[in-house]
Amino acid sequence: MRIIRYQHKHESVKFGWVLEDPAGPLVGPIEGSPFGDFQRLEANLPLEQVKLIHPVSPSKILCIARNYAAHAKEHNSPVPDVPMLFLKPPSSLIGPGETIILPPQSQQIEHEAELAVVIGKPGRWISPEQALDHIFGYTIANDVTARDLQRRDGQWGRAKGFDTFCPLGPWIETDFDPSDSLITCNVNGEMRQMASTRDMVFSIRQLIAFISSVMTLDTGDILLTGTPAGVGSLLPGDQVEIIIEGIGTLTNPVQAEAPR
Ligand code: ZN
């Protein structure tokens, strides 16, 4: 099932679901919380008539660095022997179609196409065997990074944390097998990144066990599972498209921040 958050005209933002119809996808509202008890109401609104919002509002955006060996290599960095955890602030989230704003502090801002896991059941000290029971579904993220600031600062809070640096969506797919799925990133139609999720250094089970040994995972939290090789610059006027086979496509335009 595909779960969205959406806004129709000037109504308030709500959760919905997507029905694949031969005439085009349709949207229906969800009554209750998709993370608890809910009911799907009739889908009769064409998807193209609603504005999609990032599909969840997490308390934490957990990210893993260097989880694809080829990406670690392109930065001359070793593959870590324990997962390298960092966080992005929820204020960095934007939805599909929203604009990535390039801040003036950086001269080198890059895309990172990533599979994102959505936590459905809270927990601490979750074992690898139990980890999949805590997953609600999967979506697509772009871990936008100011590479020059990342190198300069050492700590990554600034480089990874600007507003608009976490495009997420277009929806949460609850029926998805993450074991061998293709991740592709195109910028202006030109392919930059392509790899299978099977190339992850640490599996999703291992990542959930590792992170939950540090902090409680809450319902709705997001885990970005690392980016494949091929990261590259974003410039004003670009269009970034991330495709994950079995989930969908996340597209965002890029603009420079207006002078203040
Ligand atoms: Zn990343």
PDB file of C-alpha atoms and ligand atoms in Angstrom:
ATOM      1  CA  MET A   1       0.000   0.000   0.000  1.00  0.00           C
ATOM      2  CA  ARG A   2       1.129   3.528  -0.761  1.00  0.00           C
ATOM      3  CA  ILE A   3       0.614   6.018   2.087  1.00  0.00           C
ATOM      4  CA  ILE A   4       0.833   9.748   1.396  1.00  0.00           C
ATOM      5  CA  ARG A   5       0.362  13.025   3.204  1.00  0.00           C
ATOM      6  CA  TYR A   6      -1.411  15.493   1.012  1.00  0.00           C
ATOM      7  CA  GLN A   7      -3.245  18.750   0.767  1.00  0.00           C
ATOM      8  CA  HIS A   8      -6.197  19.362  -1.526  1.00  0.00           C
ATOM      9  CA  LYS A   9      -6.905  23.010  -2.332  1.00  0.00           C
ATOM     10  CA  HIS A  10      -6.899  24.840   1.019  1.00  0.00           C
ATOM     11  CA  GLU A  11      -7.942  21.910   3.175  1.00  0.00           C
ATOM     12  CA  SER A  12      -5.659  20.828   6.018  1.00  0.00           C
ATOM     13  CA  VAL A  13      -2.861  18.298   5.439  1.00  0.00           C
ATOM     14  CA  LYS A  14      -3.974  14.711   5.929  1.00  0.00           C
ATOM     15  CA  PHE A  15      -2.857  11.131   5.440  1.00  0.00           C
ATOM     16  CA  GLY A  16      -4.165   9.305   2.415  1.00  0.00           C
ATOM     17  CA  TRP A  17      -3.605   6.268   0.231  1.00  0.00           C
ATOM     18  CA  VAL A  18      -3.047   5.810  -3.479  1.00  0.00           C
ATOM     19  CA  LEU A  19      -5.175   3.524  -5.641  1.00  0.00           C
ATOM     20  CA  GLU A  20      -3.645   2.476  -8.975  1.00  0.00           C
ATOM     21  CA  ASP A  21      -6.484   2.957 -11.454  1.00  0.00           C
ATOM     22  CA  PRO A  22      -6.239   2.244 -15.203  1.00  0.00           C
ATOM     23  CA  ALA A  23      -7.201   5.891 -15.847  1.00  0.00           C
ATOM     24  CA  GLY A  24      -4.464   7.174 -13.497  1.00  0.00           C
ATOM     25  CA  PRO A  25      -3.698   7.007  -9.772  1.00  0.00           C
ATOM     26  CA  LEU A  26      -6.420   8.132  -7.358  1.00  0.00           C
ATOM     27  CA  VAL A  27      -6.139   9.421  -3.795  1.00  0.00           C
ATOM     28  CA  GLY A  28      -8.400   8.607  -0.853  1.00  0.00           C
ATOM     29  CA  PRO A  29      -8.233   9.904   2.725  1.00  0.00           C
ATOM     30  CA  ILE A  30      -7.282   7.768   5.705  1.00  0.00           C
ATOM     31  CA  GLU A  31      -9.358   7.930   8.874  1.00  0.00           C
ATOM     32  CA  GLY A  32      -7.224   7.442  11.996  1.00  0.00           C
ATOM     33  CA  SER A  33      -3.451   7.062  12.035  1.00  0.00           C
ATOM     34  CA  PRO A  34      -1.725   4.900   9.429  1.00  0.00           C
ATOM     35  CA  PHE A  35       0.611   3.819  12.260  1.00  0.00           C
ATOM     36  CA  GLY A  36      -2.305   2.518  14.357  1.00  0.00           C
ATOM     37  CA  ASP A  37      -5.919   1.686  13.625  1.00  0.00           C
ATOM     38  CA  PHE A  38      -7.165   3.253  10.437  1.00  0.00           C
ATOM     39  CA  GLN A  39      -9.659   2.943   7.682  1.00  0.00           C
ATOM     40  CA  ARG A  40      -9.168   3.721   4.017  1.00  0.00           C
ATOM     41  CA  LEU A  41     -11.967   5.860   2.628  1.00  0.00           C
ATOM     42  CA  GLU A  42     -12.942   5.912  -1.025  1.00  0.00           C
ATOM     43  CA  ALA A  43     -10.208   7.034  -3.457  1.00  0.00           C
ATOM     44  CA  ASN A  44     -11.777   9.364  -5.993  1.00  0.00           C
ATOM     45  CA  LEU A  45      -9.400  12.327  -6.293  1.00  0.00           C
ATOM     46  CA  PRO A  46      -6.810  12.258  -9.125  1.00  0.00           C
ATOM     47  CA  LEU A  47      -3.292  12.210  -7.635  1.00  0.00           C
ATOM     48  CA  GLU A  48      -2.252  15.102  -9.881  1.00  0.00           C
ATOM     49  CA  GLN A  49      -4.860  17.351  -8.235  1.00  0.00           C
ATOM     50  CA  VAL A  50      -3.321  17.130  -4.745  1.00  0.00           C
ATOM     51  CA  LYS A  51      -0.119  18.592  -3.351  1.00  0.00           C
ATOM     52  CA  LEU A  52       2.042  15.862  -1.843  1.00  0.00           C
ATOM     53  CA  ILE A  53       3.738  16.716   1.468  1.00  0.00           C
ATOM     54  CA  HIS A  54       6.714  14.750   2.868  1.00  0.00           C
ATOM     55  CA  PRO A  55       4.932  11.541   3.911  1.00  0.00           C
ATOM     56  CA  VAL A  56       5.743  11.557   7.632  1.00  0.00           C
ATOM     57  CA  SER A  57       6.836  14.016  10.341  1.00  0.00           C
ATOM     58  CA  PRO A  58       9.563  12.185  12.266  1.00  0.00           C
ATOM     59  CA  SER A  59      11.013  13.036  15.675  1.00  0.00           C
ATOM     60  CA  LYS A  60      14.443  12.040  14.287  1.00  0.00           C
ATOM     61  CA  ILE A  61      16.059  11.603  10.881  1.00  0.00           C
ATOM     62  CA  LEU A  62      18.795   9.019  11.419  1.00  0.00           C
ATOM     63  CA  CYS A  63      21.459   8.709   8.741  1.00  0.00           C
ATOM     64  CA  ILE A  64      24.245   6.268   8.012  1.00  0.00           C
ATOM     65  CA  ALA A  65      27.476   7.388   6.350  1.00  0.00           C
ATOM     66  CA  ARG A  66      29.610   5.225   4.045  1.00  0.00           C
ATOM     67  CA  ASN A  67      27.218   2.288   3.832  1.00  0.00           C
ATOM     68  CA  TYR A  68      28.182   1.542   0.219  1.00  0.00           C
ATOM     69  CA  ALA A  69      31.860   0.626  -0.228  1.00  0.00           C
ATOM     70  CA  ALA A  70      32.116   2.285  -3.667  1.00  0.00           C
ATOM     71  CA  HIS A  71      30.906   5.615  -2.216  1.00  0.00           C
ATOM     72  CA  ALA A  72      33.418   5.466   0.678  1.00  0.00           C
ATOM     73  CA  LYS A  73      36.123   4.837  -1.921  1.00  0.00           C
ATOM     74  CA  GLU A  74      35.213   7.857  -4.077  1.00  0.00           C
ATOM     75  CA  HIS A  75      35.958  10.047  -1.017  1.00  0.00           C
ATOM     76  CA  ASN A  76      39.088   8.040  -0.139  1.00  0.00           C
ATOM     77  CA  SER A  77      37.399   7.076   3.138  1.00  0.00           C
ATOM     78  CA  PRO A  78      37.597   3.642   4.744  1.00  0.00           C
ATOM     79  CA  VAL A  79      34.488   1.488   5.142  1.00  0.00           C
ATOM     80  CA  PRO A  80      33.698   1.727   8.876  1.00  0.00           C
ATOM     81  CA  ASP A  81      33.674  -1.399  11.055  1.00  0.00           C
ATOM     82  CA  VAL A  82      30.645  -0.129  12.991  1.00  0.00           C
ATOM     83  CA  PRO A  83      27.865   1.952  11.337  1.00  0.00           C
ATOM     84  CA  MET A  84      28.635   5.711  11.233  1.00  0.00           C
ATOM     85  CA  LEU A  85      25.533   7.424  12.606  1.00  0.00           C
ATOM     86  CA  PHE A  86      24.575  11.088  12.219  1.00  0.00           C
ATOM     87  CA  LEU A  87      21.313  13.036  12.304  1.00  0.00           C
ATOM     88  CA  LYS A  88      19.525  15.583  10.152  1.00  0.00           C
ATOM     89  CA  PRO A  89      16.982  17.955  11.733  1.00  0.00           C
ATOM     90  CA  PRO A  90      13.281  17.465  10.865  1.00  0.00           C
ATOM     91  CA  SER A  91      13.316  21.131   9.715  1.00  0.00           C
ATOM     92  CA  SER A  92      15.355  20.002   6.683  1.00  0.00           C
ATOM     93  CA  LEU A  93      12.407  18.018   5.279  1.00  0.00           C
ATOM     94  CA  ILE A  94      10.623  18.945   2.072  1.00  0.00           C
ATOM     95  CA  GLY A  95       8.173  16.964  -0.031  1.00  0.00           C
ATOM     96  CA  PRO A  96       8.173  15.808  -3.631  1.00  0.00           C
ATOM     97  CA  GLY A  97       8.286  18.700  -6.113  1.00  0.00           C
ATOM     98  CA  GLU A  98       9.437  21.208  -3.497  1.00  0.00           C
ATOM     99  CA  THR A  99      12.571  23.224  -4.199  1.00  0.00           C
ATOM    100  CA  ILE A 100      16.008  22.416  -2.769  1.00  0.00           C
ATOM    101  CA  ILE A 101      17.451  25.818  -1.810  1.00  0.00           C
ATOM    102  CA  LEU A 102      21.230  26.215  -2.162  1.00  0.00           C
ATOM    103  CA  PRO A 103      22.444  28.394   0.739  1.00  0.00           C
ATOM    104  CA  PRO A 104      25.142  31.035   0.081  1.00  0.00           C
ATOM    105  CA  GLN A 105      27.524  29.555   2.705  1.00  0.00           C
ATOM    106  CA  SER A 106      28.441  26.612   0.433  1.00  0.00           C
ATOM    107  CA  GLN A 107      30.085  26.385  -2.994  1.00  0.00           C
ATOM    108  CA  GLN A 108      29.672  22.596  -3.299  1.00  0.00           C
ATOM    109  CA  ILE A 109      26.249  21.123  -2.597  1.00  0.00           C
ATOM    110  CA  GLU A 110      25.688  17.505  -3.612  1.00  0.00           C
ATOM    111  CA  HIS A 111      22.839  15.014  -3.963  1.00  0.00           C
ATOM    112  CA  GLU A 112      22.835  11.649  -2.150  1.00  0.00           C
ATOM    113  CA  ALA A 113      20.134   9.211  -3.303  1.00  0.00           C
ATOM    114  CA  GLU A 114      19.064   6.931  -0.440  1.00  0.00           C
ATOM    115  CA  LEU A 115      16.527   4.312   0.550  1.00  0.00           C
ATOM    116  CA  ALA A 116      14.670   5.547   3.664  1.00  0.00           C
ATOM    117  CA  VAL A 117      13.129   3.221   6.248  1.00  0.00           C
ATOM    118  CA  VAL A 118      10.052   4.414   8.180  1.00  0.00           C
ATOM    119  CA  ILE A 119       9.799   3.049  11.732  1.00  0.00           C
ATOM    120  CA  GLY A 120       6.338   1.767  12.668  1.00  0.00           C
ATOM    121  CA  LYS A 121       6.828   0.395  16.184  1.00  0.00           C
ATOM    122  CA  PRO A 122       8.980   2.035  18.866  1.00  0.00           C
ATOM    123  CA  GLY A 123      11.794   0.178  20.582  1.00  0.00           C
ATOM    124  CA  ARG A 124      15.167   0.116  22.315  1.00  0.00           C
ATOM    125  CA  TRP A 125      17.688  -2.731  22.070  1.00  0.00           C
ATOM    126  CA  ILE A 126      15.859  -4.222  19.094  1.00  0.00           C
ATOM    127  CA  SER A 127      17.581  -7.424  17.946  1.00  0.00           C
ATOM    128  CA  PRO A 128      18.426  -7.949  14.254  1.00  0.00           C
ATOM    129  CA  GLU A 129      15.910 -10.811  14.230  1.00  0.00           C
ATOM    130  CA  GLN A 130      13.110  -8.515  15.485  1.00  0.00           C
ATOM    131  CA  ALA A 131      14.109  -5.504  13.396  1.00  0.00           C
ATOM    132  CA  LEU A 132      11.737  -5.993  10.479  1.00  0.00           C
ATOM    133  CA  ASP A 133       8.745  -6.042  12.892  1.00  0.00           C
ATOM    134  CA  HIS A 134       9.567  -2.404  13.705  1.00  0.00           C
ATOM    135  CA  ILE A 135       9.416  -1.221  10.076  1.00  0.00           C
ATOM    136  CA  PHE A 136       6.266   0.441   8.775  1.00  0.00           C
ATOM    137  CA  GLY A 137       7.456   0.914   5.196  1.00  0.00           C
ATOM    138  CA  TYR A 138       9.976   2.511   2.859  1.00  0.00           C
ATOM    139  CA  THR A 139      10.357   5.748   0.958  1.00  0.00           C
ATOM    140  CA  ILE A 140      12.991   7.727  -0.965  1.00  0.00           C
ATOM    141  CA  ALA A 141      15.284  10.406   0.466  1.00  0.00           C
ATOM    142  CA  ASN A 142      17.884  12.803  -0.856  1.00  0.00           C
ATOM    143  CA  ASP A 143      20.554  13.420   1.813  1.00  0.00           C
ATOM    144  CA  VAL A 144      21.578  16.799   0.361  1.00  0.00           C
ATOM    145  CA  THR A 145      25.046  17.708   1.645  1.00  0.00           C
ATOM    146  CA  ALA A 146      27.231  20.828   1.580  1.00  0.00           C
ATOM    147  CA  ARG A 147      30.415  18.867   0.869  1.00  0.00           C
ATOM    148  CA  ASP A 148      32.818  21.780   1.404  1.00  0.00           C
ATOM    149  CA  LEU A 149      31.319  22.544   4.835  1.00  0.00           C
ATOM    150  CA  GLN A 150      31.295  18.842   5.744  1.00  0.00           C
ATOM    151  CA  ARG A 151      35.076  18.721   5.151  1.00  0.00           C
ATOM    152  CA  ARG A 152      35.722  22.045   6.894  1.00  0.00           C
ATOM    153  CA  ASP A 153      33.547  21.522   9.985  1.00  0.00           C
ATOM    154  CA  GLY A 154      34.372  17.951  11.013  1.00  0.00           C
ATOM    155  CA  GLN A 155      30.961  17.820  12.719  1.00  0.00           C
ATOM    156  CA  TRP A 156      28.246  17.477  10.072  1.00  0.00           C
ATOM    157  CA  GLY A 157      25.346  19.321  11.690  1.00  0.00           C
ATOM    158  CA  ARG A 158      25.684  22.323   9.411  1.00  0.00           C
ATOM    159  CA  ALA A 159      26.645  20.520   6.178  1.00  0.00           C
ATOM    160  CA  LYS A 160      23.686  18.149   6.417  1.00  0.00           C
ATOM    161  CA  GLY A 161      21.203  20.347   8.261  1.00  0.00           C
ATOM    162  CA  PHE A 162      20.200  23.315   6.091  1.00  0.00           C
ATOM    163  CA  ASP A 163      16.497  23.834   5.432  1.00  0.00           C
ATOM    164  CA  THR A 164      15.347  21.839   2.353  1.00  0.00           C
ATOM    165  CA  PHE A 165      18.316  19.420   2.609  1.00  0.00           C
ATOM    166  CA  CYS A 166      16.066  16.371   3.128  1.00  0.00           C
ATOM    167  CA  PRO A 167      13.612  15.817   0.256  1.00  0.00           C
ATOM    168  CA  LEU A 168      11.433  12.799   1.189  1.00  0.00           C
ATOM    169  CA  GLY A 169       8.692  10.921  -0.680  1.00  0.00           C
ATOM    170  CA  PRO A 170       6.691  10.631  -2.814  1.00  0.00           C
ATOM    171  CA  TRP A 171       4.949   8.128  -0.522  1.00  0.00           C
ATOM    172  CA  ILE A 172       5.576   5.327   1.958  1.00  0.00           C
ATOM    173  CA  GLU A 173       5.398   1.933   0.271  1.00  0.00           C
ATOM    174  CA  THR A 174       4.460  -0.694   2.858  1.00  0.00           C
ATOM    175  CA  ASP A 175       4.922  -3.670   0.482  1.00  0.00           C
ATOM    176  CA  PHE A 176       8.578  -3.432  -0.515  1.00  0.00           C
ATOM    177  CA  ASP A 177      11.466  -5.874  -0.433  1.00  0.00           C
ATOM    178  CA  PRO A 178      14.687  -3.937   0.268  1.00  0.00           C
ATOM    179  CA  SER A 179      17.060  -6.875  -0.331  1.00  0.00           C
ATOM    180  CA  ASP A 180      17.922  -6.167  -4.005  1.00  0.00           C
ATOM    181  CA  SER A 181      16.336  -3.048  -5.423  1.00  0.00           C
ATOM    182  CA  LEU A 182      17.883  -0.561  -7.848  1.00  0.00           C
ATOM    183  CA  ILE A 183      18.508   3.044  -6.712  1.00  0.00           C
ATOM    184  CA  THR A 184      19.055   5.554  -9.530  1.00  0.00           C
ATOM    185  CA  CYS A 185      19.716   9.289  -9.389  1.00  0.00           C
ATOM    186  CA  ASN A 186      19.377  11.473 -12.493  1.00  0.00           C
ATOM    187  CA  VAL A 187      20.193  15.174 -12.653  1.00  0.00           C
ATOM    188  CA  ASN A 188      18.611  16.920 -15.648  1.00  0.00           C
ATOM    189  CA  GLY A 189      17.989  13.484 -17.154  1.00  0.00           C
ATOM    190  CA  GLU A 190      21.643  12.444 -16.895  1.00  0.00           C
ATOM    191  CA  MET A 191      22.364   9.396 -14.758  1.00  0.00           C
ATOM    192  CA  ARG A 192      24.673  10.091 -11.788  1.00  0.00           C
ATOM    193  CA  GLN A 193      24.117   7.219  -9.353  1.00  0.00           C
ATOM    194  CA  MET A 194      22.994   3.640  -9.829  1.00  0.00           C
ATOM    195  CA  ALA A 195      23.418   0.701  -7.452  1.00  0.00           C
ATOM    196  CA  SER A 196      21.462  -2.072  -5.817  1.00  0.00           C
ATOM    197  CA  THR A 197      20.466  -2.011  -2.151  1.00  0.00           C
ATOM    198  CA  ARG A 198      22.167  -5.421  -1.907  1.00  0.00           C
ATOM    199  CA  ASP A 199      25.498  -3.513  -1.928  1.00  0.00           C
ATOM    200  CA  MET A 200      24.871  -2.004   1.528  1.00  0.00           C
ATOM    201  CA  VAL A 201      27.736  -2.689   3.953  1.00  0.00           C
ATOM    202  CA  PHE A 202      25.396  -2.983   6.972  1.00  0.00           C
ATOM    203  CA  SER A 203      21.931  -4.474   6.418  1.00  0.00           C
ATOM    204  CA  ILE A 204      18.770  -2.708   7.533  1.00  0.00           C
ATOM    205  CA  ARG A 205      18.389  -5.294  10.317  1.00  0.00           C
ATOM    206  CA  GLN A 206      21.910  -4.537  11.583  1.00  0.00           C
ATOM    207  CA  LEU A 207      21.325  -0.771  11.374  1.00  0.00           C
ATOM    208  CA  ILE A 208      18.099  -0.904  13.392  1.00  0.00           C
ATOM    209  CA  ALA A 209      19.771  -3.083  16.035  1.00  0.00           C
ATOM    210  CA  PHE A 210      22.778  -0.745  16.202  1.00  0.00           C
ATOM    211  CA  ILE A 211      20.860   2.539  16.384  1.00  0.00           C
ATOM    212  CA  SER A 212      18.308   1.224  18.897  1.00  0.00           C
ATOM    213  CA  SER A 213      21.191   0.209  21.176  1.00  0.00           C
ATOM    214  CA  VAL A 214      21.909   3.964  21.400  1.00  0.00           C
ATOM    215  CA  MET A 215      18.499   5.648  21.331  1.00  0.00           C
ATOM    216  CA  THR A 216      14.824   4.743  21.351  1.00  0.00           C
ATOM    217  CA  LEU A 217      13.349   4.505  17.888  1.00  0.00           C
ATOM    218  CA  ASP A 218       9.951   6.160  17.761  1.00  0.00           C
ATOM    219  CA  THR A 219       7.005   5.646  15.463  1.00  0.00           C
ATOM    220  CA  GLY A 220       7.503   7.711  12.326  1.00  0.00           C
ATOM    221  CA  ASP A 221      11.279   8.051  12.693  1.00  0.00           C
ATOM    222  CA  ILE A 222      13.190   7.895   9.428  1.00  0.00           C
ATOM    223  CA  LEU A 223      16.408   6.003   8.737  1.00  0.00           C
ATOM    224  CA  LEU A 224      18.461   6.973   5.678  1.00  0.00           C
ATOM    225  CA  THR A 225      20.500   3.913   4.772  1.00  0.00           C
ATOM    226  CA  GLY A 226      23.445   5.541   2.952  1.00  0.00           C
ATOM    227  CA  THR A 227      24.196   6.562  -0.607  1.00  0.00           C
ATOM    228  CA  PRO A 228      25.836   4.670  -3.476  1.00  0.00           C
ATOM    229  CA  ALA A 229      28.801   6.051  -5.451  1.00  0.00           C
ATOM    230  CA  GLY A 230      28.332   8.872  -7.953  1.00  0.00           C
ATOM    231  CA  VAL A 231      27.383  11.822  -5.720  1.00  0.00           C
ATOM    232  CA  GLY A 232      27.766  15.126  -7.557  1.00  0.00           C
ATOM    233  CA  SER A 233      27.055  18.832  -7.543  1.00  0.00           C
ATOM    234  CA  LEU A 234      23.667  20.520  -7.659  1.00  0.00           C
ATOM    235  CA  LEU A 235      23.368  23.879  -9.407  1.00  0.00           C
ATOM    236  CA  PRO A 236      20.537  26.427  -9.664  1.00  0.00           C
ATOM    237  CA  GLY A 237      18.021  25.313 -12.290  1.00  0.00           C
ATOM    238  CA  ASP A 238      18.810  21.590 -11.893  1.00  0.00           C
ATOM    239  CA  GLN A 239      16.139  18.943 -11.560  1.00  0.00           C
ATOM    240  CA  VAL A 240      17.042  15.908  -9.370  1.00  0.00           C
ATOM    241  CA  GLU A 241      15.165  12.670  -9.834  1.00  0.00           C
ATOM    242  CA  ILE A 242      15.694   9.658  -7.560  1.00  0.00           C
ATOM    243  CA  ILE A 243      14.085   6.392  -8.586  1.00  0.00           C
ATOM    244  CA  ILE A 244      13.884   3.296  -6.401  1.00  0.00           C
ATOM    245  CA  GLU A 245      12.533   0.258  -8.141  1.00  0.00           C
ATOM    246  CA  GLY A 246       9.401  -0.905  -6.308  1.00  0.00           C
ATOM    247  CA  ILE A 247       8.773   2.455  -4.599  1.00  0.00           C
ATOM    248  CA  GLY A 248       8.597   5.272  -7.173  1.00  0.00           C
ATOM    249  CA  THR A 249      10.284   8.543  -8.102  1.00  0.00           C
ATOM    250  CA  LEU A 250      11.198  11.565  -5.963  1.00  0.00           C
ATOM    251  CA  THR A 251      11.744  14.710  -8.047  1.00  0.00           C
ATOM    252  CA  ASN A 252      12.908  18.122  -6.787  1.00  0.00           C
ATOM    253  CA  PRO A 253      14.015  21.301  -8.556  1.00  0.00           C
ATOM    254  CA  VAL A 254      17.034  23.267  -7.301  1.00  0.00           C
ATOM    255  CA  GLN A 255      17.358  27.029  -6.799  1.00  0.00           C
ATOM    256  CA  ALA A 256      19.854  29.379  -5.155  1.00  0.00           C
ATOM    257  CA  GLU A 257      18.713  31.155  -1.996  1.00  0.00           C
ATOM    258  CA  ALA A 258      17.517  34.671  -2.738  1.00  0.00           C
ATOM    259  CA  PRO A 259      19.906  37.382  -1.472  1.00  0.00           C
ATOM    260  CA  ARG A 260      18.857  38.839   1.889  1.00  0.00           C
TER     261      ARG A 260
HETATM  262 ZN    ZN B   1      23.936  10.170   3.032  1.00  0.00          ZN
END
